[in-house]
XYZ file of C-alpha atoms in Angstrom:
609
model
C 195.978 151.925 16.244
C 199.480 151.276 14.855
C 200.722 149.772 17.973
C 198.955 147.491 20.592
C 200.307 146.486 23.939
C 199.886 142.602 23.930
C 201.741 141.336 27.200
C 203.166 142.676 30.170
C 205.797 140.473 31.960
C 205.659 142.324 35.167
C 208.767 142.554 37.766
C 208.591 140.981 41.112
C 207.926 142.933 44.327
C 210.918 144.909 45.548
C 211.934 143.255 48.951
C 214.418 144.236 51.622
C 216.015 142.028 54.174
C 214.202 142.276 57.586
C 211.094 144.314 56.140
C 207.747 143.078 55.795
C 206.142 143.102 52.172
C 202.395 143.989 51.971
C 200.605 141.962 49.211
C 197.344 143.344 48.527
C 194.006 141.587 47.607
C 191.290 142.255 45.482
C 187.811 142.156 47.065
C 186.499 140.742 43.715
C 189.165 138.028 44.322
C 190.742 138.208 40.731
C 193.961 140.192 41.184
C 196.803 140.688 43.630
C 198.971 143.895 43.963
C 202.371 144.711 45.208
C 205.172 147.396 44.455
C 208.521 147.632 42.874
C 210.376 150.888 42.617
C 207.933 153.875 41.412
C 205.421 150.979 40.133
C 202.304 149.319 41.636
C 201.768 146.170 39.771
C 198.407 144.422 39.554
C 198.379 140.756 38.566
C 195.430 138.181 37.687
C 195.914 135.766 40.566
C 194.885 132.899 38.474
C 196.898 133.676 35.441
C 199.804 136.047 36.683
C 201.124 136.626 33.096
C 198.380 138.965 32.839
C 199.579 142.165 34.618
C 198.927 145.818 34.706
C 201.481 148.501 35.959
C 200.643 151.657 37.638
C 203.446 154.088 37.417
C 202.387 157.570 38.515
C 204.286 157.957 41.674
C 207.094 160.307 41.577
C 209.032 158.347 44.464
C 209.234 154.701 45.436
C 205.897 153.255 46.374
C 205.633 150.887 49.407
C 202.072 149.855 49.859
C 198.977 149.694 47.810
C 195.427 148.329 48.935
C 192.023 148.039 47.187
C 189.095 150.006 48.289
C 186.298 147.165 49.574
C 184.270 148.491 46.688
C 187.057 147.266 44.355
C 186.573 150.377 42.272
C 189.775 152.405 43.928
C 193.090 151.543 44.977
C 195.138 153.684 47.344
C 198.990 153.637 47.092
C 201.469 155.294 49.456
C 205.104 156.245 48.794
C 208.217 156.988 50.729
C 207.607 160.720 50.579
C 204.436 160.425 52.457
C 202.256 160.919 49.193
C 198.988 158.993 48.979
C 197.462 158.601 45.573
C 193.722 157.272 44.861
C 193.089 155.853 41.772
C 190.599 154.290 39.518
C 190.936 150.601 38.782
C 188.479 150.312 36.143
C 189.948 151.922 33.293
C 193.165 151.372 31.723
C 194.300 154.885 32.216
C 193.975 154.655 36.131
C 192.881 158.134 36.535
C 193.923 159.908 39.905
C 190.898 160.430 41.908
C 192.637 162.194 45.103
C 196.140 162.865 46.283
C 196.766 163.457 49.734
C 199.914 163.824 52.032
C 198.844 162.906 55.567
C 202.304 163.212 57.059
C 205.917 163.688 55.872
C 207.510 160.319 55.239
C 207.376 156.863 54.519
C 203.786 155.518 54.265
C 204.138 152.034 55.581
C 200.206 150.697 55.545
C 196.855 151.487 54.571
C 193.544 150.381 55.576
C 189.988 151.183 54.268
C 186.781 151.037 56.383
C 184.152 148.565 54.780
C 182.075 151.545 53.001
C 185.127 152.409 51.164
C 184.864 155.982 52.784
C 187.513 156.499 55.305
C 191.419 155.607 55.183
C 193.981 154.925 57.669
C 197.355 155.381 56.769
C 200.341 154.963 59.153
C 204.345 154.921 58.810
C 207.420 157.077 59.492
C 206.029 160.679 59.792
C 208.131 163.500 61.477
C 205.608 164.672 64.105
C 203.037 161.900 63.713
C 202.894 158.419 62.566
C 199.438 158.103 61.478
C 196.334 159.593 60.079
C 192.559 158.671 59.415
C 190.409 160.743 57.228
C 187.524 160.856 54.705
C 188.573 159.620 51.260
C 186.919 162.200 49.271
C 187.831 165.352 51.319
C 190.772 164.425 53.560
C 189.099 165.654 56.666
C 190.124 164.016 59.867
C 188.070 161.283 61.322
C 190.059 160.798 64.503
C 193.509 160.338 65.814
C 196.209 157.911 65.695
C 198.238 158.235 68.778
C 199.755 156.035 71.431
C 202.924 155.095 69.839
C 206.392 156.785 70.329
C 207.873 155.194 67.172
C 207.295 154.175 63.604
C 203.922 152.277 63.015
C 204.255 149.446 60.599
C 200.793 148.219 60.400
C 197.184 149.241 60.502
C 193.878 147.447 60.275
C 190.182 148.417 60.558
C 187.468 145.951 61.401
C 185.343 145.358 58.391
C 181.777 145.559 60.418
C 180.198 148.046 62.835
C 181.069 148.947 65.285
C 184.342 150.115 63.869
C 187.674 149.292 65.594
C 191.206 150.201 64.584
C 194.472 148.527 65.497
C 197.956 149.528 64.958
C 201.372 147.945 65.314
C 204.789 149.640 65.833
C 208.467 149.518 66.449
C 207.876 150.584 69.899
C 207.037 146.768 70.554
C 203.452 147.761 71.020
C 199.945 147.308 69.471
C 197.216 149.944 69.963
C 193.527 149.713 70.014
C 191.010 152.497 68.719
C 187.314 152.794 68.634
C 185.605 155.315 66.543
C 184.597 156.962 64.364
C 185.796 159.474 65.072
C 188.826 156.989 66.065
C 190.203 157.385 69.593
C 192.811 155.715 71.259
C 191.792 153.272 73.889
C 194.645 151.211 75.096
C 198.191 150.057 74.459
C 198.755 146.199 74.139
C 202.280 145.370 75.220
C 202.288 141.576 74.831
C 205.152 141.374 72.331
C 208.784 141.916 73.071
C 209.999 143.210 69.865
C 208.852 145.219 66.762
C 205.179 144.408 65.719
C 205.306 143.957 61.974
C 201.560 143.268 61.333
C 198.154 143.522 62.673
C 194.976 142.204 60.908
C 191.337 141.766 61.823
C 189.489 138.718 60.778
C 186.894 139.066 57.756
C 184.152 138.619 60.206
C 185.578 141.261 62.625
C 185.292 138.888 65.754
C 189.267 138.616 66.087
C 192.196 140.352 65.337
C 195.620 139.058 65.303
C 199.359 140.739 65.802
C 202.564 139.429 64.635
C 206.068 140.205 65.773
C 209.890 139.957 65.329
C 209.664 138.190 68.618
C 208.268 135.128 66.827
C 204.761 135.390 68.558
C 201.358 135.881 66.985
C 198.577 136.927 69.625
C 194.910 136.637 69.046
C 192.347 139.272 70.397
C 188.623 139.843 70.658
C 187.841 142.122 67.773
C 185.243 144.184 69.646
C 186.960 144.683 72.966
C 190.744 144.007 72.398
C 190.595 141.504 75.060
C 193.534 138.667 74.653
C 192.337 135.472 73.529
C 195.536 133.281 73.039
C 199.001 132.884 71.752
C 199.119 130.805 68.729
C 201.340 127.854 69.361
C 201.071 128.393 73.008
C 204.843 129.782 73.168
C 206.423 130.727 69.776
C 204.426 130.399 66.539
C 207.823 130.676 64.498
C 211.266 130.372 65.152
C 212.338 133.703 63.596
C 210.645 137.020 63.259
C 207.186 136.921 61.803
C 206.579 139.544 58.859
C 203.045 139.042 57.835
C 199.691 137.301 58.350
C 196.653 136.793 56.245
C 193.364 135.408 57.355
C 191.380 132.658 55.568
C 187.987 134.207 53.910
C 186.073 132.390 56.367
C 187.995 133.602 59.397
C 188.738 130.367 60.970
C 192.588 130.098 59.721
C 195.490 132.324 59.776
C 198.555 132.384 57.391
C 201.827 133.606 58.618
C 205.245 134.241 56.910
C 208.537 134.349 58.653
C 212.130 134.933 58.671
C 212.600 131.296 59.733
C 212.081 130.358 55.980
C 208.548 128.815 56.603
C 204.890 129.815 56.172
C 202.232 128.224 58.262
C 198.447 127.762 58.392
C 196.910 128.032 61.856
C 193.449 126.775 62.889
C 192.710 129.906 65.193
C 189.665 128.218 66.976
C 191.758 125.249 68.260
C 195.121 126.915 68.273
C 197.070 124.496 66.305
C 199.252 124.378 63.206
C 197.677 122.856 60.344
C 200.376 123.106 57.923
C 203.955 124.098 57.744
C 205.624 125.002 54.420
C 209.264 124.800 54.300
C 210.619 127.295 51.538
C 214.107 126.587 51.563
C 217.583 126.916 53.185
C 218.988 129.872 52.125
C 218.567 133.560 53.249
C 216.687 134.328 50.057
C 214.007 131.862 51.307
C 212.937 134.048 54.230
C 209.204 134.948 53.895
C 208.462 138.482 54.173
C 204.804 138.620 52.925
C 201.672 136.684 52.507
C 198.007 136.612 51.086
C 195.038 134.527 51.354
C 192.689 134.835 48.760
C 189.816 132.763 47.539
C 191.555 129.286 47.376
C 195.130 130.843 46.702
C 197.784 130.989 49.177
C 200.535 133.210 48.374
C 203.972 133.802 50.213
C 206.630 136.078 49.238
C 210.410 135.282 49.598
C 213.430 137.341 50.184
C 214.267 136.439 46.701
C 211.271 138.219 45.494
C 209.847 135.137 44.188
C 206.034 134.591 44.709
C 205.056 131.152 45.861
C 201.744 129.553 45.624
C 201.306 127.229 48.413
C 199.968 123.772 48.231
C 198.011 122.723 51.228
C 197.931 119.166 49.861
C 201.733 119.025 49.620
C 203.412 121.647 51.647
C 206.922 120.708 50.862
C 206.491 122.004 47.166
C 204.808 125.038 46.046
C 202.102 124.642 43.263
C 203.811 127.359 41.304
C 206.568 129.841 41.889
C 206.528 133.257 39.942
C 210.007 134.398 39.060
C 211.268 137.274 37.078
C 213.339 140.536 37.773
C 213.108 142.605 40.723
C 215.638 145.040 39.590
C 216.133 147.257 36.451
C 216.719 145.423 33.180
C 219.603 146.564 31.072
C 219.386 144.407 28.019
C 217.463 141.942 26.047
C 217.630 139.703 23.074
C 215.331 136.917 21.503
C 215.979 133.656 20.119
C 213.811 130.936 18.538
C 214.417 127.320 19.971
C 212.429 124.330 19.044
C 210.010 126.370 17.295
C 209.322 128.730 20.304
C 210.571 132.206 20.744
C 212.177 132.760 23.893
C 212.978 136.277 25.327
C 216.365 136.593 27.169
C 216.874 139.419 29.762
C 219.718 140.622 31.546
C 219.774 142.672 34.658
C 221.116 144.648 37.443
C 222.282 142.847 40.651
C 222.627 140.554 43.498
C 219.197 139.548 44.675
C 218.151 137.607 41.467
C 220.365 135.937 38.839
C 221.477 138.175 36.082
C 219.993 136.219 33.239
C 216.349 135.210 32.830
C 214.514 133.527 29.873
C 210.777 134.037 29.070
C 208.594 132.123 26.921
C 207.208 134.859 24.862
C 203.695 133.011 24.520
C 203.009 132.288 28.015
C 205.326 134.498 29.864
C 206.575 131.417 32.019
C 210.134 132.160 32.742
C 212.998 131.045 34.925
C 216.637 131.966 35.675
C 219.604 130.389 34.314
C 220.976 127.785 36.756
C 224.620 127.642 38.110
C 226.887 130.494 39.212
C 226.589 133.274 36.458
C 227.827 136.957 36.199
C 228.464 138.647 39.461
C 227.678 142.032 38.596
C 225.305 144.189 35.962
C 224.970 142.379 32.659
C 225.515 145.307 29.916
C 224.551 143.414 26.869
C 223.696 140.116 25.355
C 223.219 138.476 21.926
C 222.893 135.007 20.362
C 225.580 133.657 18.059
C 224.852 131.176 15.084
C 225.509 127.966 17.180
C 222.756 128.961 19.815
C 225.008 130.202 22.409
C 224.001 133.359 24.517
C 226.795 135.664 24.654
C 226.602 138.191 27.512
C 229.175 140.877 28.779
C 229.033 142.027 32.234
C 230.570 144.858 34.503
C 232.298 141.801 36.299
C 234.830 142.120 33.450
C 233.811 138.826 31.603
C 232.321 137.637 28.519
C 230.009 134.456 28.957
C 229.069 131.788 26.630
C 226.100 129.897 27.676
C 224.179 127.236 25.812
C 220.587 128.102 25.307
C 219.636 124.554 25.175
C 221.270 123.780 28.559
C 220.459 127.226 30.163
C 223.065 126.580 32.638
C 225.996 128.573 33.389
C 228.436 126.099 34.800
C 231.472 124.695 33.098
C 230.881 126.861 30.050
C 232.797 129.665 28.271
C 234.098 132.573 30.384
C 236.406 134.978 28.832
C 238.157 137.217 31.287
C 238.813 140.857 30.065
C 241.482 143.385 31.148
C 238.937 146.187 31.710
C 235.203 146.251 31.724
C 233.249 145.634 28.678
C 230.437 147.738 27.383
C 228.891 146.021 24.384
C 229.306 142.734 22.343
C 228.384 141.658 18.900
C 228.691 138.399 17.114
C 229.422 137.380 13.408
C 229.558 133.966 11.760
C 232.360 131.721 11.919
C 232.751 131.928 15.693
C 233.567 135.651 15.917
C 232.672 137.979 18.233
C 233.830 141.697 19.088
C 233.848 143.191 22.678
C 234.093 146.990 23.117
C 235.682 147.764 26.514
C 236.522 150.821 28.431
C 239.471 152.132 26.002
C 239.841 148.874 24.217
C 238.511 146.660 21.222
C 238.794 142.941 21.633
C 238.346 140.233 18.916
C 237.185 136.784 20.172
C 237.438 133.663 18.037
C 235.862 130.533 19.203
C 235.545 131.655 22.702
C 239.125 132.846 22.933
C 240.655 136.181 22.899
C 242.758 136.516 19.664
C 243.445 140.245 19.143
C 242.908 143.566 20.736
C 243.396 147.155 20.056
C 244.470 148.637 23.062
C 244.499 152.563 22.487
C 242.139 153.058 19.855
C 242.448 156.912 20.157
C 238.730 157.416 21.088
C 236.129 156.009 23.497
C 234.324 153.083 21.953
C 230.741 152.651 23.044
C 228.928 150.246 20.859
C 229.684 147.566 18.084
C 227.905 145.579 15.467
C 229.216 142.909 12.959
C 228.270 142.891 9.357
C 226.188 139.658 8.770
C 228.709 138.806 5.911
C 231.338 138.545 8.955
C 233.924 140.581 7.218
C 233.254 144.314 8.428
C 232.955 145.500 12.115
C 231.507 148.893 12.726
C 232.283 150.603 16.300
C 230.741 153.559 17.492
C 232.706 156.209 19.605
C 231.683 158.722 22.161
C 233.481 161.083 19.752
C 230.326 161.022 17.445
C 232.019 158.896 14.747
C 231.601 155.312 13.564
C 234.861 153.225 12.658
C 234.946 150.215 10.207
C 237.392 147.459 10.604
C 237.941 144.400 8.812
C 238.333 141.026 10.338
C 241.430 139.351 8.653
C 241.849 135.863 10.453
C 242.448 136.670 13.824
C 243.088 140.231 13.714
C 241.217 143.683 13.196
C 242.254 146.151 10.622
C 241.354 149.838 10.787
C 239.803 150.631 7.176
C 240.669 154.279 8.008
C 236.891 155.130 7.326
C 234.817 157.671 9.522
C 231.113 157.696 9.313
C 229.736 160.679 11.041
C 226.903 160.503 13.496
C 224.998 163.577 15.076
C 226.445 163.214 18.583
C 228.102 160.773 20.708
C 227.174 157.173 19.322
C 225.062 155.008 21.756
C 224.288 152.066 19.660
C 224.824 150.570 16.193
C 223.061 147.932 14.294
C 223.174 146.416 10.840
C 219.964 145.305 9.040
C 219.679 141.602 8.761
C 220.341 141.574 5.070
C 223.580 143.518 5.670
C 222.316 146.461 3.435
C 222.084 149.326 5.837
C 223.820 150.451 9.079
C 221.490 152.265 11.662
C 223.534 154.554 14.141
C 221.841 156.350 17.078
C 223.369 158.980 19.339
C 223.129 161.274 22.293
C 221.746 164.129 20.348
C 218.422 162.303 19.658
C 219.114 161.383 16.019
C 219.321 158.071 14.139
C 221.284 158.046 10.918
C 221.120 155.161 8.577
C 224.057 154.471 6.236
C 223.893 152.525 3.014
C 226.593 149.732 2.925
C 226.503 149.173 -0.883
C 227.095 152.769 -1.819
C 230.405 152.908 0.277
C 228.605 153.707 3.675
C 226.967 156.874 2.185
C 224.294 158.535 4.331
C 220.815 157.099 3.558
C 218.672 159.011 5.640
C 218.275 160.739 8.979
C 215.515 160.094 11.532
C 214.445 162.802 14.023
C 211.552 162.595 16.761
C 213.223 161.587 19.985
C 213.160 164.177 22.942
C 216.061 162.806 24.633
C 219.214 160.675 24.155
C 218.351 157.622 22.070
C 219.988 154.460 24.074
C 219.063 151.467 21.801
C 218.024 150.151 18.175
C 216.961 147.051 16.568
C 215.971 146.092 13.053
C 212.798 144.002 12.231
C 213.362 140.923 10.264
C 211.806 142.686 7.400
C 214.795 144.983 6.943
C 212.466 147.929 6.028
C 211.727 148.787 9.554
C 213.777 149.477 12.781
C 212.874 150.826 16.285
C 214.694 152.903 18.671
C 214.266 153.534 22.328
C 215.219 156.465 24.467
C 215.811 158.386 27.765
C 212.215 159.977 26.795
C 210.473 156.702 27.625
C 209.399 156.722 24.008
C 209.835 153.936 21.318
C 209.613 154.886 17.788
C 209.396 152.290 14.803
C 210.670 153.852 11.877
C 210.164 153.104 8.008
C 213.535 153.107 6.292
C 212.084 154.839 3.058
C 210.353 157.353 4.528
C 211.310 158.918 8.003
C 207.931 160.947 8.132
C 205.915 157.542 8.353
C 206.898 156.330 11.925
C 204.933 154.670 14.861
C 205.529 156.590 18.054
C 204.903 154.315 21.220
C 204.450 157.208 23.683
C 205.265 156.241 27.409
C 206.263 152.812 26.501
C 207.631 152.561 29.778
C 206.127 155.475 31.640
C 208.513 157.390 33.917
C 211.294 154.853 33.211
C 213.716 155.061 30.049
C 213.800 152.299 27.471
C 216.735 150.205 28.036
C 216.361 147.719 25.234
C 214.505 146.443 22.160
C 214.467 143.167 20.250
C 211.828 141.807 17.565
C 210.081 138.380 17.798
C 208.896 138.628 14.093
C 207.905 141.320 11.716
C 205.249 142.541 13.840
C 206.129 141.997 17.212
C 208.468 144.113 19.382
C 209.569 143.549 22.734
C 210.721 146.512 25.066
C 212.219 146.615 28.415
C 213.281 149.249 30.987
C 214.349 150.198 34.222
C 210.973 149.420 35.568
C 212.006 145.803 35.614
C 209.194 144.912 33.204
C 209.196 143.234 29.803
C 206.436 144.361 27.260
C 205.528 142.756 24.004
C 203.797 144.954 21.535
C 201.936 144.163 18.166
C 203.178 146.718 15.527
C 201.004 147.390 12.080
C 202.016 149.641 9.374
C-alpha cells in the first residue's frame, strides 16, 4: 500500500454548556468513546494518542455505547438514527440501522446479553423505545414521562429493571422484559440528568440539576438515601459513574468539581477541584478499571488522581472545533505540528509532538477569531493570520502569545506567506500587504482583482499572488515596496492555493476547477504540467522536502500525492477524512504527510513511492 495511516490525533468531545456529556466505557476496559460533530471517537484509555474515528453518521452524533459483548457499538444522532456497527474491524461495518423515534437520541442502554437496546431522547410523539437489537421488534414501552428523557440504564443482571430520568424532574422505574412502566420517582426538584445502575445491579443512582444524588434499591426501586445528606454538589450534577466493584460513585458537577462517594456509608471520599472558570464545569465522567475520567466544558479530558485530588494525573487537550490550517516545524530535534482552529471554546493555536501526540495550547491571550493560515519564518516565529483582522508573531520556543508582535490590519486577512530577511506578505479582502520585521511597510489597496492565496519564492525576491479571477500575478520585493511584474500565469479556475517548491524551481497552483497547474520558474514560469484527479474544489497544497512530490487536498475528502515528472503516478488517499473536506496539509519529512480537516482531527501518513 503506497500510504499507511500511522497516527490519529483525535478531537476532543463536543460539549455544550448545561448539557451532560456521555463518555462510553469499553467492557474489555481498553478504550473509551465519545462524540464530536458527526464522528464517534474511540481512544485507548492507557494511551489516548491511539485513536480511531467512526464517521458514518450523516448528522451530529450525541451518544455512543459499547454492547456488553464488546463486539458492537450503538451510536445515536440528532435525527433519531441509531447505527449499530462492528468494533473488531477497521472498516466498522454497519450491522443494523434503526430510527426508534424522530428527534435527538440522548442516551442508549444495552441488556447484559447484548440482545436488547433501550434508546431515549427528544421524540415528537414518544421519548423512548426498547427493542431487539437484530430485528428492531419492540420489547416493551417507555412511558411515564411528559418531557424529554435525558438518561436511561438497564440493570445488568436478571430480573431486568430499567430506569429513566427526564426534564419533567422525575425518574421512572420499569420491570421486564417486556418492559412495563411501574412507577414514577419524584424526589428531584429539577431536571434529572443521569440514571445509572451499579454493575452488580443492587442499586441505582439518579443525579439532577438540583445538586442531589439519590440511591435506590436496584430490584424494587425503593429509596435508600440521598448522598451527602442534603446536597451532593453546590451546582447541577451532569453525570455519575459507578466503580467496577459497585461500592463507590463518581459524580461530575457544574460547581467545577468531581467527587468520589462511598455509597455504603454515604460519605465523600475525595473532592476534585477542577478550576475556577466557567470552562472548568464538569459535564461527564467515566470510571473504568483504575481510571477515573472527568470531562470539562473546555472539552478537556481529565484523568483524576485519587492520591492527589488537587491535580489531575494527566489532561488530554486538543481541538474540539474544526481545524482550518496547520504547519510543521522542527524544534530542538523534535518535529512539532502546529494547528489553528475555529473558535471560542479552545484557544486558536495548538502544538502537537508528532511522535507522541502530546499537545497543548499556546499560553496567553491569542487570536479572538478563526485562524485562517499560519507559517513559520526563518527565525522560528509562528506567523498566523486570523479573521480578527490581525497577524500575530509568536515565538515557538516560548509558545506564548503575550507581549509579542501583533500587526493590526485594515481588512480581514485570508493568507500569509513568509520569505527570508524578515519579509511577510498578507493577502486580505481586496488588499495585499507587505510586512518587514513585524511592521506594515507597503500595501496595494485596489489590486483590481480579489487576491486569495500568496507564496514567497525561497530566494526572497518574488511574490506569487493567486486571484479569484483564475490568474496568478508576480510581484517583486524591492526594499519596502512591491512592484507588479505585469506577468499573468493562467490557472484553470479561481485560485485557492499557491506554493513554491523548497528549492524554488517550481510554483504549484491549485484551483476551484479541480486542477493543479505547475509552472517552471527557470523557464520564465512556463507551464510545466497539469494534474487532474480531484472530484471537487482543491483547497490546499504542500510540497514534499524532496521537491519531486507535492500533495493536494480537496472538498472531495481526497488527498493526492503527485509526482512532478509524471502526473499519472499518483498516490490517492481516498476518504482521508471521511465525510469532511481536507483543510490543510504539511510534510514532516520526505515520507510523512500530515493532514487535517473539519473533523477536528490531525492524521499522520507514511507515503511510499
